[in-house]
mmCIF file of C-alpha atoms in Angstrom:
data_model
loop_
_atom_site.group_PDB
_atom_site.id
_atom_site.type_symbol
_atom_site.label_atom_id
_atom_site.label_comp_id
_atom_site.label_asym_id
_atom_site.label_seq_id
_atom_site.Cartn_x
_atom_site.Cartn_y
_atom_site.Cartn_z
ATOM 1 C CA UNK A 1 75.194 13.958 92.923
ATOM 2 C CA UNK A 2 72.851 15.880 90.624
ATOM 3 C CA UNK A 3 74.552 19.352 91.550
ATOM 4 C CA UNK A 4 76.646 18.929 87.980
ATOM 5 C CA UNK A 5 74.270 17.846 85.571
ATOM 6 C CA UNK A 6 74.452 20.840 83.161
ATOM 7 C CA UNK A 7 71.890 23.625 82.481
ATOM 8 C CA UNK A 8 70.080 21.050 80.667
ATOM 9 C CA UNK A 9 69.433 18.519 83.224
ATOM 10 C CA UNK A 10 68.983 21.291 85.691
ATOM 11 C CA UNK A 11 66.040 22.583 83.472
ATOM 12 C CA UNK A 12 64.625 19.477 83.154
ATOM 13 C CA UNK A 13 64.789 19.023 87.192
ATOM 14 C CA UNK A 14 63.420 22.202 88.037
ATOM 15 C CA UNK A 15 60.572 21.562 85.380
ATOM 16 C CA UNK A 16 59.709 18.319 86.576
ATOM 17 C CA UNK A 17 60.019 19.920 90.547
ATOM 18 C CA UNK A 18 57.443 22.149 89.041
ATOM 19 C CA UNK A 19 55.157 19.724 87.759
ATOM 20 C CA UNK A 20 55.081 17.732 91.126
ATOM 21 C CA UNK A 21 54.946 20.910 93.204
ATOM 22 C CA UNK A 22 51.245 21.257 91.060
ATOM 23 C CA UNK A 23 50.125 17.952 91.188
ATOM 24 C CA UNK A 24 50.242 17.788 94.749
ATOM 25 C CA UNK A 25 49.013 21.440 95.739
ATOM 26 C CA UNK A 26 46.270 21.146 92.723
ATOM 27 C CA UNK A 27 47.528 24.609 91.647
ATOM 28 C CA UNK A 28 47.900 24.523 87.949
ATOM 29 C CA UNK A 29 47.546 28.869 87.776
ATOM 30 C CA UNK A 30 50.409 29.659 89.805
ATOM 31 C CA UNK A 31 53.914 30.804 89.017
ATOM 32 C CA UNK A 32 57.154 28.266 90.242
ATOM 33 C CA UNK A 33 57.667 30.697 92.814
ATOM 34 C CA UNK A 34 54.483 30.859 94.221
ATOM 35 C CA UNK A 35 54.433 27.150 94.309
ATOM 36 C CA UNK A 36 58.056 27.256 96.426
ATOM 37 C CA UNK A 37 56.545 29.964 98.834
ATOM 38 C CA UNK A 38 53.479 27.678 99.244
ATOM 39 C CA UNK A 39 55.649 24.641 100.057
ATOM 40 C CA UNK A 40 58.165 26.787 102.056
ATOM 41 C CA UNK A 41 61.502 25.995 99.429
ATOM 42 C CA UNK A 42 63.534 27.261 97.459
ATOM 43 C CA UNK A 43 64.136 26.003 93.801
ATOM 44 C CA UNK A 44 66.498 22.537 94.121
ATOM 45 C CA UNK A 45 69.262 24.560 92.648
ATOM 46 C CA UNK A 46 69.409 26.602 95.400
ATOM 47 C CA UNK A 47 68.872 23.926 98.215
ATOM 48 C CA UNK A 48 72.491 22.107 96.380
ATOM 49 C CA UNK A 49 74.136 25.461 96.726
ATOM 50 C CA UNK A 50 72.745 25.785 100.539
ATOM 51 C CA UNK A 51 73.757 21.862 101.157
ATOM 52 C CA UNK A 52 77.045 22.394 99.617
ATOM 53 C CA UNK A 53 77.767 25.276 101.760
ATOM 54 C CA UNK A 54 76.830 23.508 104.520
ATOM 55 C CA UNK A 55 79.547 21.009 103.839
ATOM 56 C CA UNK A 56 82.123 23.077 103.513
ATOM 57 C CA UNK A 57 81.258 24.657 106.912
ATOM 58 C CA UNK A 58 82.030 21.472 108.322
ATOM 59 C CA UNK A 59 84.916 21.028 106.370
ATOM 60 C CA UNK A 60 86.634 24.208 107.156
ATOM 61 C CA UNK A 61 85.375 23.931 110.695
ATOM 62 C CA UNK A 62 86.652 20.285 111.032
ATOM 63 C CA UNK A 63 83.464 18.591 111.430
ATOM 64 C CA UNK A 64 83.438 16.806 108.344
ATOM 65 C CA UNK A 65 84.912 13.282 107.379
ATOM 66 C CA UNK A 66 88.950 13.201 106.764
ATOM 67 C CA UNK A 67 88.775 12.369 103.576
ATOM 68 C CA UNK A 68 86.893 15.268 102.587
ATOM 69 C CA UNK A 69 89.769 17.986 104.752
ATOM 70 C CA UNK A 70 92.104 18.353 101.724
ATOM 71 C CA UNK A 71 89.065 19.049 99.096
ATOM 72 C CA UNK A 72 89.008 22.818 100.526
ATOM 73 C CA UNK A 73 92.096 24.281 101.562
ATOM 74 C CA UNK A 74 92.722 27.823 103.505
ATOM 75 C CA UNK A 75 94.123 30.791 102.087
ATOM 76 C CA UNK A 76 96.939 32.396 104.506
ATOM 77 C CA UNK A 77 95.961 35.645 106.058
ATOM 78 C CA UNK A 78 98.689 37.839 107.403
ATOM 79 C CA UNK A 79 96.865 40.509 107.980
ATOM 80 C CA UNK A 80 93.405 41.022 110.165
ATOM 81 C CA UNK A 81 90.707 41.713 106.892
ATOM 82 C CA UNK A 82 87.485 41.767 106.758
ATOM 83 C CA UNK A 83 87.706 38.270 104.752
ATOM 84 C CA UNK A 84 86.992 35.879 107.257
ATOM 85 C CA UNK A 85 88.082 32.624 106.591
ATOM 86 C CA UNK A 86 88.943 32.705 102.919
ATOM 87 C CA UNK A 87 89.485 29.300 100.725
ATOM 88 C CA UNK A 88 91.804 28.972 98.160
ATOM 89 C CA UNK A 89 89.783 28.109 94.366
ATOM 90 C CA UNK A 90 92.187 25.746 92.849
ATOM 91 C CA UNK A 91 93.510 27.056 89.506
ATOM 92 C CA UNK A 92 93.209 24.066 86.481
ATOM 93 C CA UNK A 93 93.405 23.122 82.909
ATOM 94 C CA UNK A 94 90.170 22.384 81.853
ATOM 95 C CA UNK A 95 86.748 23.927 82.260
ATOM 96 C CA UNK A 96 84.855 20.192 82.602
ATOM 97 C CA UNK A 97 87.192 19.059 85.140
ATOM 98 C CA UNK A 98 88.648 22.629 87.059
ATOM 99 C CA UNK A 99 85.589 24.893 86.711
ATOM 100 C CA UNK A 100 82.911 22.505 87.938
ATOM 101 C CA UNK A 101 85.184 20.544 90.363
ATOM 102 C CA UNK A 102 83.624 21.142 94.046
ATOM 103 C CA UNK A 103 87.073 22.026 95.732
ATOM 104 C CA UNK A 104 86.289 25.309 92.751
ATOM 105 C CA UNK A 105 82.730 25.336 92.965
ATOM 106 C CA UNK A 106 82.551 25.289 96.857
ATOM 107 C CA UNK A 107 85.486 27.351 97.454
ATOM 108 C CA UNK A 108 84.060 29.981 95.482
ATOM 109 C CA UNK A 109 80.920 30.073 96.666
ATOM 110 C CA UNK A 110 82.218 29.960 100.246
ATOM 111 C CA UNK A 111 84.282 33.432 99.533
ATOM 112 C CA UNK A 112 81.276 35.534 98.450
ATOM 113 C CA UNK A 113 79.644 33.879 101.166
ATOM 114 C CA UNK A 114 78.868 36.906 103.803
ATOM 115 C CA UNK A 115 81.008 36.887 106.937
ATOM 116 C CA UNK A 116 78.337 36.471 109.117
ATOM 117 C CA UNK A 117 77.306 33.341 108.063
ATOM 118 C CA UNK A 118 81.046 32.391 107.947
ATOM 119 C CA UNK A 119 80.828 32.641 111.760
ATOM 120 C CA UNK A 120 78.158 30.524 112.960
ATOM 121 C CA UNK A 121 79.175 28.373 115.911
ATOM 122 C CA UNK A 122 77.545 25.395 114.924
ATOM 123 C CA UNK A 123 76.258 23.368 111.893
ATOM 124 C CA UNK A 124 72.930 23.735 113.413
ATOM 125 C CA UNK A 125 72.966 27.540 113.520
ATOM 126 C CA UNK A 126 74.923 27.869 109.504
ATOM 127 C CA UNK A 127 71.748 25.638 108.575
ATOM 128 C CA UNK A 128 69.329 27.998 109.553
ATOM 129 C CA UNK A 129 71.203 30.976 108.035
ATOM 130 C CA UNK A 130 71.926 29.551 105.029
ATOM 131 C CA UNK A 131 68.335 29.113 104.269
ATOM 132 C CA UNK A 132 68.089 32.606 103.929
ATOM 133 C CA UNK A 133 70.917 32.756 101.200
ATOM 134 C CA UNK A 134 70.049 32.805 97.619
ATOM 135 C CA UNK A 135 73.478 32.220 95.865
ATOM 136 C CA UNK A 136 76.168 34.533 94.943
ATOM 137 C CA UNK A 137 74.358 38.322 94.063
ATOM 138 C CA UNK A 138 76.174 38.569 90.299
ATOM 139 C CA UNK A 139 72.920 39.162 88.545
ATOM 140 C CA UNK A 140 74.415 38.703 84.765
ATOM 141 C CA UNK A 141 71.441 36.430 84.438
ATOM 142 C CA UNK A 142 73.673 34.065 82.129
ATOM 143 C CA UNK A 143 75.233 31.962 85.160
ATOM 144 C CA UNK A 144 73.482 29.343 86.775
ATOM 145 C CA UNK A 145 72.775 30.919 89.954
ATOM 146 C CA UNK A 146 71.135 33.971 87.747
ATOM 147 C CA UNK A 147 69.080 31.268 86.240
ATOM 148 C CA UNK A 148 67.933 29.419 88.589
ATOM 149 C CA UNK A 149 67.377 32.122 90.636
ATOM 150 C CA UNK A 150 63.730 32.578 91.727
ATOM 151 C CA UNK A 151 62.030 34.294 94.667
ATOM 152 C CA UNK A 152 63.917 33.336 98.314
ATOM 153 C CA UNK A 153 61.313 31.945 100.250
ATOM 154 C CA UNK A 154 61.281 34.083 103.607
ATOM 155 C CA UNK A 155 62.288 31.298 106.392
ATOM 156 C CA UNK A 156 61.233 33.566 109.195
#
């Protein structure tokens, strides 16, 4: 629900996350990312890209409600690439409506998604590996992911 908010509303999340995270360890020294290490998270941004992920792996494996099947749909592949399992990003109009729509959002996430994870056998397995994931690797530090970007908590 809270995935698009805006940079503003994610700011204000994260703070507030931040403030809690001190109030209940009594740490009021410590950086955001030493707090998440401490708690064993990763910032909330990060947890909506790993849940959304995680919902498209059940879409595109066909675990996932009907109704949500035609949100992400397959790109053809004629030839054996290294792409595994590619999704099509929808093209559209607008950037409020096209650019922050999940079919787009997810579907391009998904594709710079490594194969690896793209090939667990079960929910239960992509949930563990997708902890480890912190987001697409662009690095411009101007897109959300580059923002919210902090530290990956080390899941094992």
């Amino acid at each position: 629900v809270w995935h698009q908010c805006g940079i503003l509303n994610t700011k204000k999340m994260e703070r507030m996350n931040e403030k809690a995270l001190r109030i209940v360890l009594k740490d009021h020294c410590s950086s955001y990312t030493e707090l998440l290490c401490k708690v064993e998270r990763n910032s909330l941004y990060v947890q909506r890209l790993q849940l959304l992920m995680t919902e498209v792996y059940k879409t595109v494996k066909g675990l996932a409600p009907p109704l949500t099947n035609d949100l992400f749909l397959h790109a053809p592949n004629d030839y054996n690439t290294r792409s595994h399992e590619r999704l099509i990003q929808p093209t559209f109009s607008t950037q409020r409506y096209g650019f922050n729509s999940i079919s787009y959002q997810g579907a391009s996430l998904w594709n710079s998604l490594p194969n690896t994870y793209k090939m667990c056998s079960t929910v239960e397995n992509f949930k563990s590996v997708i902890l480890k994931w912190q987001g697409p690797n662009c690095n411009c530090n101007t897109c959300l992911p580059c923002i919210f970007r902090v530290l990956p908590y080390d899941h094992g």
